[in-house]
mmCIF file of C-alpha atoms in Angstrom:
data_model
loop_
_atom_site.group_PDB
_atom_site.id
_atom_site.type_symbol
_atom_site.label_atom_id
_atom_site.label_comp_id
_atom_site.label_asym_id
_atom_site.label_seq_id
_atom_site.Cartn_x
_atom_site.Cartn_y
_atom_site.Cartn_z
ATOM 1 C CA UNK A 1 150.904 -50.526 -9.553
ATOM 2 C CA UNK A 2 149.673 -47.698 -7.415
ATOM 3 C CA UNK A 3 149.999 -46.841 -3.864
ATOM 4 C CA UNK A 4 146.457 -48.472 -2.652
ATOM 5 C CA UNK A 5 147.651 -51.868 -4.703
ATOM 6 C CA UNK A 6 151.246 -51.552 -3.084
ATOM 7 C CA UNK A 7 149.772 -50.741 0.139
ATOM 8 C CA UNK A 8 147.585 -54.011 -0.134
ATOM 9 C CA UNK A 9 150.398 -56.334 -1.187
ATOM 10 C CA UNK A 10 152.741 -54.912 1.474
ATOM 11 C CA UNK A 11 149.973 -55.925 4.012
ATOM 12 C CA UNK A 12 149.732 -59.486 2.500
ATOM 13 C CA UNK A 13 152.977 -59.997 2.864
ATOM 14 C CA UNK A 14 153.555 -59.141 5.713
ATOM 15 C CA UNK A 15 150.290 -60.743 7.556
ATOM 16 C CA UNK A 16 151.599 -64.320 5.171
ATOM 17 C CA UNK A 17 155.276 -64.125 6.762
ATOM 18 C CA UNK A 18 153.792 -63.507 10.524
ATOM 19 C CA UNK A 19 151.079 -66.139 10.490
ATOM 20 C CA UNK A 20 153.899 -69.142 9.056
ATOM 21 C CA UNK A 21 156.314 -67.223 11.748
ATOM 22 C CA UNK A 22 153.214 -67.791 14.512
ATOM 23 C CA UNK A 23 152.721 -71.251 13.775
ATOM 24 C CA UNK A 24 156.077 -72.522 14.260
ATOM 25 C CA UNK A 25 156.168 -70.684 17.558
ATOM 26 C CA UNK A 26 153.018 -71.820 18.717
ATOM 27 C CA UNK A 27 154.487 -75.329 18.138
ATOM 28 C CA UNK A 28 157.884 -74.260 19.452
ATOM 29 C CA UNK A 29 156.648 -73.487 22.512
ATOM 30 C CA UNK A 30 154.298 -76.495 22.941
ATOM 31 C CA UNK A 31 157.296 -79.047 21.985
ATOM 32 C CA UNK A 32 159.831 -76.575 24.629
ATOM 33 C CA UNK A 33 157.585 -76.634 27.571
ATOM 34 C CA UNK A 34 157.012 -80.367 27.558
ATOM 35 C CA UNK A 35 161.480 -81.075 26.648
ATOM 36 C CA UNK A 36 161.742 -78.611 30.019
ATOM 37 C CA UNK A 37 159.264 -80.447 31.907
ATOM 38 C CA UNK A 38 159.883 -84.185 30.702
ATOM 39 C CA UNK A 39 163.871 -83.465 30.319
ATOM 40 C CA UNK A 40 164.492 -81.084 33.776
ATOM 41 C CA UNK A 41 165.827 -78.549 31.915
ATOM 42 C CA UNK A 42 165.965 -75.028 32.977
ATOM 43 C CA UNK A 43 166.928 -73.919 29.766
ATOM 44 C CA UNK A 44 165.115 -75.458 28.059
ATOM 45 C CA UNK A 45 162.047 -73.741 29.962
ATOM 46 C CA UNK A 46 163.475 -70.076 29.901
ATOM 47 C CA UNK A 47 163.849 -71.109 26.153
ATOM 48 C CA UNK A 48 160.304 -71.895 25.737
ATOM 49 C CA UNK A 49 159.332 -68.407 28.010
ATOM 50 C CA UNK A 50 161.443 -66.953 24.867
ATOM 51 C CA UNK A 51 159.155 -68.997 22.254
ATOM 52 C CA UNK A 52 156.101 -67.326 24.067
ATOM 53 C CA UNK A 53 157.418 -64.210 24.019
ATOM 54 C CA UNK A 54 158.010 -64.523 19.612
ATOM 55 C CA UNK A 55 154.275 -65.863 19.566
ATOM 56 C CA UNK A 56 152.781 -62.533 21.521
ATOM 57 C CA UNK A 57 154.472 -60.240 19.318
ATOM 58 C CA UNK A 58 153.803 -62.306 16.162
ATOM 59 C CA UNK A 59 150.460 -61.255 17.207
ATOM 60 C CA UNK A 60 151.507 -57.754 17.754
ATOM 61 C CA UNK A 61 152.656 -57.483 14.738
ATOM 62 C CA UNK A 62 149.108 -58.880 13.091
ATOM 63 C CA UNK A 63 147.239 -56.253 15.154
ATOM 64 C CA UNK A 64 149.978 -53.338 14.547
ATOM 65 C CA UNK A 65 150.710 -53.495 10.797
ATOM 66 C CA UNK A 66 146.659 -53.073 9.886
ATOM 67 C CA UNK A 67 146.398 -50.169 11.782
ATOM 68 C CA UNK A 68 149.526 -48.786 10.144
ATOM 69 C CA UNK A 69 147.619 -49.173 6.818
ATOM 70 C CA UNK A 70 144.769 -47.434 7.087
ATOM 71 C CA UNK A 71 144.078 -44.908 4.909
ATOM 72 C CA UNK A 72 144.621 -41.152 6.070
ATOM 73 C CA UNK A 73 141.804 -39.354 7.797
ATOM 74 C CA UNK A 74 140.287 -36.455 9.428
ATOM 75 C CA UNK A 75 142.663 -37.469 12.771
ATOM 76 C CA UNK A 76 145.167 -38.783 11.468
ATOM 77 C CA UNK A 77 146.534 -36.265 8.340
ATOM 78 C CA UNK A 78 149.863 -38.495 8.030
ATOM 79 C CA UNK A 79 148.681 -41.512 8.294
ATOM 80 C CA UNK A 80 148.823 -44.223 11.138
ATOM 81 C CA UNK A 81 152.580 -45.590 10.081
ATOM 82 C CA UNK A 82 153.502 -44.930 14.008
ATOM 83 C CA UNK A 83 151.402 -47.672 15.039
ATOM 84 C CA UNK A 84 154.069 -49.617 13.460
ATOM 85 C CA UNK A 85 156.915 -48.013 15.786
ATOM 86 C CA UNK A 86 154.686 -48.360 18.360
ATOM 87 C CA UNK A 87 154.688 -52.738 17.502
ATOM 88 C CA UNK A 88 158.648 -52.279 17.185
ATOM 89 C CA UNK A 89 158.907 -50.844 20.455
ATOM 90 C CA UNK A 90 156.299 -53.358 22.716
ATOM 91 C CA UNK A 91 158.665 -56.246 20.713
ATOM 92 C CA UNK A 92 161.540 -54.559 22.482
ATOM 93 C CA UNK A 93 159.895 -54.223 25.768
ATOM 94 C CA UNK A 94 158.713 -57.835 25.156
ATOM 95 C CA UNK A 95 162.569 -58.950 24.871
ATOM 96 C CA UNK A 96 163.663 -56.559 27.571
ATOM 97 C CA UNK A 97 161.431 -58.254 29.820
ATOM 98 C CA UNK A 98 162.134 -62.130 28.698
ATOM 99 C CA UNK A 99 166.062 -61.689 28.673
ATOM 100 C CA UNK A 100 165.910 -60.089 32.347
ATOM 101 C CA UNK A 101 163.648 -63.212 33.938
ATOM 102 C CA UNK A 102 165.846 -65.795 32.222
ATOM 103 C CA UNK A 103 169.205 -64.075 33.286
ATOM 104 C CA UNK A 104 167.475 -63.554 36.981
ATOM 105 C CA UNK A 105 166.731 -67.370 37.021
ATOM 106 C CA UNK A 106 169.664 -68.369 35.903
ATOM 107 C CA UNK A 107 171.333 -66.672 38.308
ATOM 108 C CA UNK A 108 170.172 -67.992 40.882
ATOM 109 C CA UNK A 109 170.311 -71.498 39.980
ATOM 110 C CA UNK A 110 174.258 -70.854 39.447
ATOM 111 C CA UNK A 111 173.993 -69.739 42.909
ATOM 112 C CA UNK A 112 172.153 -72.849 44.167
ATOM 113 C CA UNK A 113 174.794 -74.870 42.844
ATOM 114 C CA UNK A 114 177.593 -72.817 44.359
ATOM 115 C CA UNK A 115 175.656 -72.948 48.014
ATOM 116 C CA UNK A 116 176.236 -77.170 46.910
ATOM 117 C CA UNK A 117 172.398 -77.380 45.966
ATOM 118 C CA UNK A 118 172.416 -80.535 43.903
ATOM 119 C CA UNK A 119 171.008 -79.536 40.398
ATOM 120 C CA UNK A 120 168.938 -81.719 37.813
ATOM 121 C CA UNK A 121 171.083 -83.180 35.107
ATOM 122 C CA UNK A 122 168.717 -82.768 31.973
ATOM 123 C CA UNK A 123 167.674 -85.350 29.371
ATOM 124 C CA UNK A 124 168.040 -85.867 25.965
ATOM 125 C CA UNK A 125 164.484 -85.088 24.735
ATOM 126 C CA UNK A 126 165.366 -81.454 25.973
ATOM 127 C CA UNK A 127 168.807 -81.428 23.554
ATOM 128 C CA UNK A 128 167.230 -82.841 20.532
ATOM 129 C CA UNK A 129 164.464 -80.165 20.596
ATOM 130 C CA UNK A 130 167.092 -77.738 21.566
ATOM 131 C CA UNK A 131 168.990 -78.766 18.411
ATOM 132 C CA UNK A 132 165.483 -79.086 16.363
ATOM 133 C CA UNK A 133 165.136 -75.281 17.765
ATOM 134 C CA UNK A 134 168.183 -73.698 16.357
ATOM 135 C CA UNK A 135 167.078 -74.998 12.850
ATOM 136 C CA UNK A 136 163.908 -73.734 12.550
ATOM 137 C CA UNK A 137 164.544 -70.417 13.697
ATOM 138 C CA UNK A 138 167.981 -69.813 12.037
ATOM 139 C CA UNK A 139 165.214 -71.042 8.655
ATOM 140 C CA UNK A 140 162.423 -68.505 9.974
ATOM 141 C CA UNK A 141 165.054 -65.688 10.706
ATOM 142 C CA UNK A 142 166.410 -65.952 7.262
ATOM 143 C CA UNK A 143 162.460 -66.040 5.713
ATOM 144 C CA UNK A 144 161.437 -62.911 7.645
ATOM 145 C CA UNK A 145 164.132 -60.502 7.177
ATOM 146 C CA UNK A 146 163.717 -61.100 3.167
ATOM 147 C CA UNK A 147 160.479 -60.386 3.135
ATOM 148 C CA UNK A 148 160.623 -57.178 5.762
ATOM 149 C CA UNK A 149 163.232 -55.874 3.671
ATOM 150 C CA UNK A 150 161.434 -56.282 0.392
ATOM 151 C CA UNK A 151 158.336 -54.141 1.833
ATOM 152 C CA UNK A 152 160.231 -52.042 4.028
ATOM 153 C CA UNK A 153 158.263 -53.114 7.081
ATOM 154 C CA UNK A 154 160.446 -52.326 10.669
ATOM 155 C CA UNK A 155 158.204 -54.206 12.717
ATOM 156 C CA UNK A 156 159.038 -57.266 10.356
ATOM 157 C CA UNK A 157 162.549 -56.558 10.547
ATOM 158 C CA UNK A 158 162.056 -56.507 14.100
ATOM 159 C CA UNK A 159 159.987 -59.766 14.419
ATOM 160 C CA UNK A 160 162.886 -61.235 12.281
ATOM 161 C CA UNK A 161 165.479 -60.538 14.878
ATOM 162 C CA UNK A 162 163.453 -61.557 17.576
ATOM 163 C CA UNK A 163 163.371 -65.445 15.651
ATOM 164 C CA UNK A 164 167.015 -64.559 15.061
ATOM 165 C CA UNK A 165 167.703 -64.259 19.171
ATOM 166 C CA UNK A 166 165.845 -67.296 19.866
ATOM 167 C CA UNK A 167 168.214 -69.441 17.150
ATOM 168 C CA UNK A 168 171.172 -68.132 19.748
ATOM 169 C CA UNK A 169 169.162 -69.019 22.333
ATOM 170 C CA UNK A 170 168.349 -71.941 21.574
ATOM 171 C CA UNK A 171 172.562 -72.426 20.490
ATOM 172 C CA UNK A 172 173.630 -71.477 24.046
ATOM 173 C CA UNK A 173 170.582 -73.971 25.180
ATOM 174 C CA UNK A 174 171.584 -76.925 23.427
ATOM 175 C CA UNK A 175 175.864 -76.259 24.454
ATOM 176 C CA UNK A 176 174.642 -76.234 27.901
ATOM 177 C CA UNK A 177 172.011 -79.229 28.029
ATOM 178 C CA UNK A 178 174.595 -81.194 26.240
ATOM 179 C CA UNK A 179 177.650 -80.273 28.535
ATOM 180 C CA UNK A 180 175.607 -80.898 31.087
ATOM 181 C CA UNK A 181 174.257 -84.438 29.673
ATOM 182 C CA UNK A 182 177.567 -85.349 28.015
ATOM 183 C CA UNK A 183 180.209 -84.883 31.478
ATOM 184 C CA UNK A 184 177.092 -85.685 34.529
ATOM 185 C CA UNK A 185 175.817 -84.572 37.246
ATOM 186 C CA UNK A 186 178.353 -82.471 38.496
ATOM 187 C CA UNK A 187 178.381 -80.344 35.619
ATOM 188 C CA UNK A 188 175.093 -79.500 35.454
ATOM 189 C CA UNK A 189 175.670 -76.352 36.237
ATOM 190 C CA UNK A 190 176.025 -75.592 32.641
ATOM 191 C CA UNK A 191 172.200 -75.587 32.036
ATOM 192 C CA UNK A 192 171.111 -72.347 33.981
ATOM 193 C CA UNK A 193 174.833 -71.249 33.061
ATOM 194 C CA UNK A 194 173.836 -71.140 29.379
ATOM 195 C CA UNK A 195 170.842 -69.401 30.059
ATOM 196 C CA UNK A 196 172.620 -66.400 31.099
ATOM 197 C CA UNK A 197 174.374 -66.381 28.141
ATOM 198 C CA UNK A 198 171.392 -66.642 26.387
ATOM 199 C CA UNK A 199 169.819 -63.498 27.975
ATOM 200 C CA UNK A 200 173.029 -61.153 26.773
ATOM 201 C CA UNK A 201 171.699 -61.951 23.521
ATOM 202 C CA UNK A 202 168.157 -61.015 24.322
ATOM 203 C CA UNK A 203 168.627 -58.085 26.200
ATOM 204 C CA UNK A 204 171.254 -56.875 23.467
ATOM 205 C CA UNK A 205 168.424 -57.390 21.200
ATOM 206 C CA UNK A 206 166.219 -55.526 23.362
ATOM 207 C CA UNK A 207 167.733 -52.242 23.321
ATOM 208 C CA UNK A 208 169.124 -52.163 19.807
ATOM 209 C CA UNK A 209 164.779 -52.072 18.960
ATOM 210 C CA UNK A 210 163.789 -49.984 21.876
ATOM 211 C CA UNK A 211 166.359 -47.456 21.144
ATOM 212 C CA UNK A 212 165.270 -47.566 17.572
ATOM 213 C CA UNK A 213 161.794 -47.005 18.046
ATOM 214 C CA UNK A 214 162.290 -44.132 20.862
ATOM 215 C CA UNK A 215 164.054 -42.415 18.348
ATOM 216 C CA UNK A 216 161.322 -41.949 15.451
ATOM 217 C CA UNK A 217 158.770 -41.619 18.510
ATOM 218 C CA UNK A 218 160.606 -38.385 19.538
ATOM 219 C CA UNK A 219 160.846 -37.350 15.961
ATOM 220 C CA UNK A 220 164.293 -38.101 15.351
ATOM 221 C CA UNK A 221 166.081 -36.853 12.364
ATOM 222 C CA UNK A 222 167.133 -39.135 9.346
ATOM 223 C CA UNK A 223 170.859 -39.716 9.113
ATOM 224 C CA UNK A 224 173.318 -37.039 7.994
ATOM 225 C CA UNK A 225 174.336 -39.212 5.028
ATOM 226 C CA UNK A 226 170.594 -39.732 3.526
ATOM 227 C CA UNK A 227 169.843 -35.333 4.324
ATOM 228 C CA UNK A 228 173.082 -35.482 2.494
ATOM 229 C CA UNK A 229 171.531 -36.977 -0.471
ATOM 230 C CA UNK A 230 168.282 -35.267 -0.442
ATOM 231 C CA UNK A 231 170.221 -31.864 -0.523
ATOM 232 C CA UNK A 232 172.184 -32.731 -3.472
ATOM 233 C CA UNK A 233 168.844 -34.415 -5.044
ATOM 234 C CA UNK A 234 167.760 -31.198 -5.024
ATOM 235 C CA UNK A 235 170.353 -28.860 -5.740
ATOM 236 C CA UNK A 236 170.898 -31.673 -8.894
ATOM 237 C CA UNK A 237 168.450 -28.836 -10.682
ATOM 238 C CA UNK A 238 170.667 -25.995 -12.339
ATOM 239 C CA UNK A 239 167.924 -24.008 -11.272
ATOM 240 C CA UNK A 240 168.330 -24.311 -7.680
ATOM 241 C CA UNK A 241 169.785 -22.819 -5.260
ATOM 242 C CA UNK A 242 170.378 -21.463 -1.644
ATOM 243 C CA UNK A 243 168.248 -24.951 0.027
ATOM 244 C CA UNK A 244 167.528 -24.898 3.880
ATOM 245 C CA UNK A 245 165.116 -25.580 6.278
ATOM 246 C CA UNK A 246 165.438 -29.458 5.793
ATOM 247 C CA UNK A 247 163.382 -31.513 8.466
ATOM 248 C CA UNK A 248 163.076 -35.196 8.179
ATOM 249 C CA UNK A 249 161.363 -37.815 10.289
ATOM 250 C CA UNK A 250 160.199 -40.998 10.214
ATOM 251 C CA UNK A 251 156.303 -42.479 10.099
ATOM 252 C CA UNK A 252 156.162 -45.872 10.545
ATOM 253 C CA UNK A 253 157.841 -47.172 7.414
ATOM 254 C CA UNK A 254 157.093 -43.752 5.856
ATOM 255 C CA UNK A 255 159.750 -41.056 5.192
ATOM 256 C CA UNK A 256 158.123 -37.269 6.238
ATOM 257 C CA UNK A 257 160.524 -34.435 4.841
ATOM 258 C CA UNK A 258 160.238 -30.524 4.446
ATOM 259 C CA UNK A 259 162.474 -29.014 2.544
ATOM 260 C CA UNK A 260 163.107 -24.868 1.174
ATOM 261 C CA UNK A 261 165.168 -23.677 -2.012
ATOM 262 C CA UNK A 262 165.830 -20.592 -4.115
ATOM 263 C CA UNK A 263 164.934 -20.138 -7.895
ATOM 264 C CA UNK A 264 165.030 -17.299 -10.233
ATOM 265 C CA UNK A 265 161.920 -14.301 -9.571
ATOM 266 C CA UNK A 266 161.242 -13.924 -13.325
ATOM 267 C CA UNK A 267 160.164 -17.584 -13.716
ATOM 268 C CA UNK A 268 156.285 -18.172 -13.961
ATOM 269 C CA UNK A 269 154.383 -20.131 -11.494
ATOM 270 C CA UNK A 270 153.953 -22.847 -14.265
ATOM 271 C CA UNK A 271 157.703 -23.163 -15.165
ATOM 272 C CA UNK A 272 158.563 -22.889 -10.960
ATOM 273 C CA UNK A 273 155.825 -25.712 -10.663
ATOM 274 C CA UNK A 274 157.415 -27.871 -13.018
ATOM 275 C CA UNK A 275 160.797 -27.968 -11.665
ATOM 276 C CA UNK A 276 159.207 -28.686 -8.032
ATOM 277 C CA UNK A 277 157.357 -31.600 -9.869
ATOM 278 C CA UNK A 278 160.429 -32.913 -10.984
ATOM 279 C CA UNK A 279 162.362 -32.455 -8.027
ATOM 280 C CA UNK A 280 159.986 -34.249 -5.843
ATOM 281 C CA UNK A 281 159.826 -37.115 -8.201
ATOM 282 C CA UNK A 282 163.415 -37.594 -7.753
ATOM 283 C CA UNK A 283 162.827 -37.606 -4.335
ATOM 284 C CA UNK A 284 160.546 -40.308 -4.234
ATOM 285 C CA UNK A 285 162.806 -41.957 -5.761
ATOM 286 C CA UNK A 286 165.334 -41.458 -2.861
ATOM 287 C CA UNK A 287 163.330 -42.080 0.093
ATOM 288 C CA UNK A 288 160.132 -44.173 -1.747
ATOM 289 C CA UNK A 289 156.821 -44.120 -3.294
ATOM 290 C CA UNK A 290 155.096 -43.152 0.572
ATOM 291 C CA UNK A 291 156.909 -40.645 1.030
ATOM 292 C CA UNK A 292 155.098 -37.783 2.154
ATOM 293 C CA UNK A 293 157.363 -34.370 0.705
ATOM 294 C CA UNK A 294 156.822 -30.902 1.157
ATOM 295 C CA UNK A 295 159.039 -28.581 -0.848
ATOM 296 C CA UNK A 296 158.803 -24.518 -0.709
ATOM 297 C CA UNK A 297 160.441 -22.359 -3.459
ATOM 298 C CA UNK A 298 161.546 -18.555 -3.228
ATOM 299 C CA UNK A 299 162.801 -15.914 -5.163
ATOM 300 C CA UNK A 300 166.866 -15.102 -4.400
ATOM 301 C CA UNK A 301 167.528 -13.293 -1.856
ATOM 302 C CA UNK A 302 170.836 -10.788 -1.027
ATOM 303 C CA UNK A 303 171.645 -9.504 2.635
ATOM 304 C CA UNK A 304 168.492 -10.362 3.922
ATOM 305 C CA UNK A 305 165.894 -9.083 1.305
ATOM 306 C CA UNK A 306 164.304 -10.643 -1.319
ATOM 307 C CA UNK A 307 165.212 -9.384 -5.384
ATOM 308 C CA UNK A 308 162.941 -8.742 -7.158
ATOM 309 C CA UNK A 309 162.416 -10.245 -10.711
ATOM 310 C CA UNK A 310 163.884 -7.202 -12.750
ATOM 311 C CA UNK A 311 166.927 -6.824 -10.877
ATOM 312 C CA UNK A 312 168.307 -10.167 -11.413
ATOM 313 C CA UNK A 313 170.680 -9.601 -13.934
ATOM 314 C CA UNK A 314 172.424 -7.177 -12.164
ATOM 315 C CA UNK A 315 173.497 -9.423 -9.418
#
């Protein structure tokens, strides 16, 4: 299979695992409203804000990962893989932003109740949905995070966790509409009380993503222990030596690396051009098929000056 073929897959993929992941939030969200509504459930409302919140970045995601796939250009001469980052980062935002309104209302119903504000007990119709919730998701979550492993796809990941934080929201929903059902109205407290819960997990979310994404937007390196293994890729030649000037980033789902190494003078262009061949096919191994690798060779070098071909042997 070549790149455009794996390129085209990926996309399918990806586009099949977000549209089933849309339409169970779309109905989610539909089926959480009216619980909230018809049961007087607060959490069961700030759940359903959460729903809304999976269904816009589903659509993020749609929009994101198809600019991240087109080809290279004239502007663009590594690609568009940091649209991607840019879908895992608005996801972030996106939780950031639900998790702080649902822990803001919560409070404040908790503090309604202390002031002796009488609160709504909620009904069942918001627990069973609640319960109905957890399922799903926990289902979706489990899905999405094969499938954005198998093509390597962060924003999928991400999308993946965000169906992940609504299964513990929905958890922390359905403890608190059913302590609050179960032991009456003076207990139902526990409804806005869960949903503060709720929004640790959300906002913990949150940052894990945004800090993620920040980091490969300001060009963060790779981690010491993959560098680690590209050096010794490398030096795996007996040819090799002296290697330096490693850079790494990340593009999108792409690996970008440049790397410099030593190699005898008296070898020929060809035989120097082979071994580079070789060495960047083991690379692509390492870090994948998109890869984009740039590797520079030079003759040894002793106390700052390079030897030439003839005086080899001598060192």
């Amino acid at each position: 299979m070549n790149k455009a073929e794996h390129k085209k897959l990926r996309a399918r993929s990806i586009y099949r695992v977000t549209i089933i992941g849309s339409m169970f939030n779309a109905m989610l969200l539909a089926l959480k409203f009216v619980a909230g509504i018809v049961g007087g459930s607060a959490a069961m409302i700030a759940d359903a804000v959460h729903s809304a919140s999976d269904f816009v970045t589903d659509i993020i995601v749609l929009v994101f990962v198809r600019l991240s796939n087109k080809p290279i250009d004239h502007d663009h001469d590594y690609g568009h893989g940091k649209y991607e980052t840019l879908a895992t980062a608005f996801i972030g935002l996106a939780l950031l932003a639900v998790g702080l309104m649902i822990c803001f209302n919560g409070i404040v119903k908790v503090w309604q109740a202390i002031q002796g504000v009488p609160l709504e007990t909620p009904g069942w119709i918001a627990f069973v949905i609640a319960v109905a919730s957890v399922v799903s998701k926990e289902w979706l979550f489990q899905y999405t995070i094969r499938v954005g492993r198998r093509v390597g796809s962060q924003s999928v990941e991400a999308n993946a966790w965000h169906h992940r934080t609504d299964a513990f929201s929905s958890i922390g929903t359905s403890i608190g509409i059913g302590g609050a059902i179960i032991l009456g109205q003076r207990w139902a407290v526990l409804d806005p009380l869960a949903a503060i819960v709720v929004s640790y997990f959300i906002l913990r979310a949150a940052y894990d993503l945004i800090k993620k994404s920040a980091s490969e937007l300001l060009e963060a390196s790779l981690p010491d222990e993959l560098e680690e293994q590209i050096v010794a890729t490398v030096k795996a030649d007996p040819l090799v030596s002296d290697v330096h000037n490693l850079r790494t980033r990340r593009i999108g789902n792409s690996i970008a690396m440049e790397l410099h190494f030593r190699m005898p003078g008296a070898m020929t262009l060809y035989d120097a051009h082979l071994h580079a061949t070789e060495i960047e096919r083991r690379l692509h191994e390492l870090l994948g098929q998109d890869s984009l690798i740039t590797l520079h060779f030079e003759p040894l070098k002793v106390n700052g000056k390079y030897v030439p071909p003839q005086m080899e042997r001598r060192i």
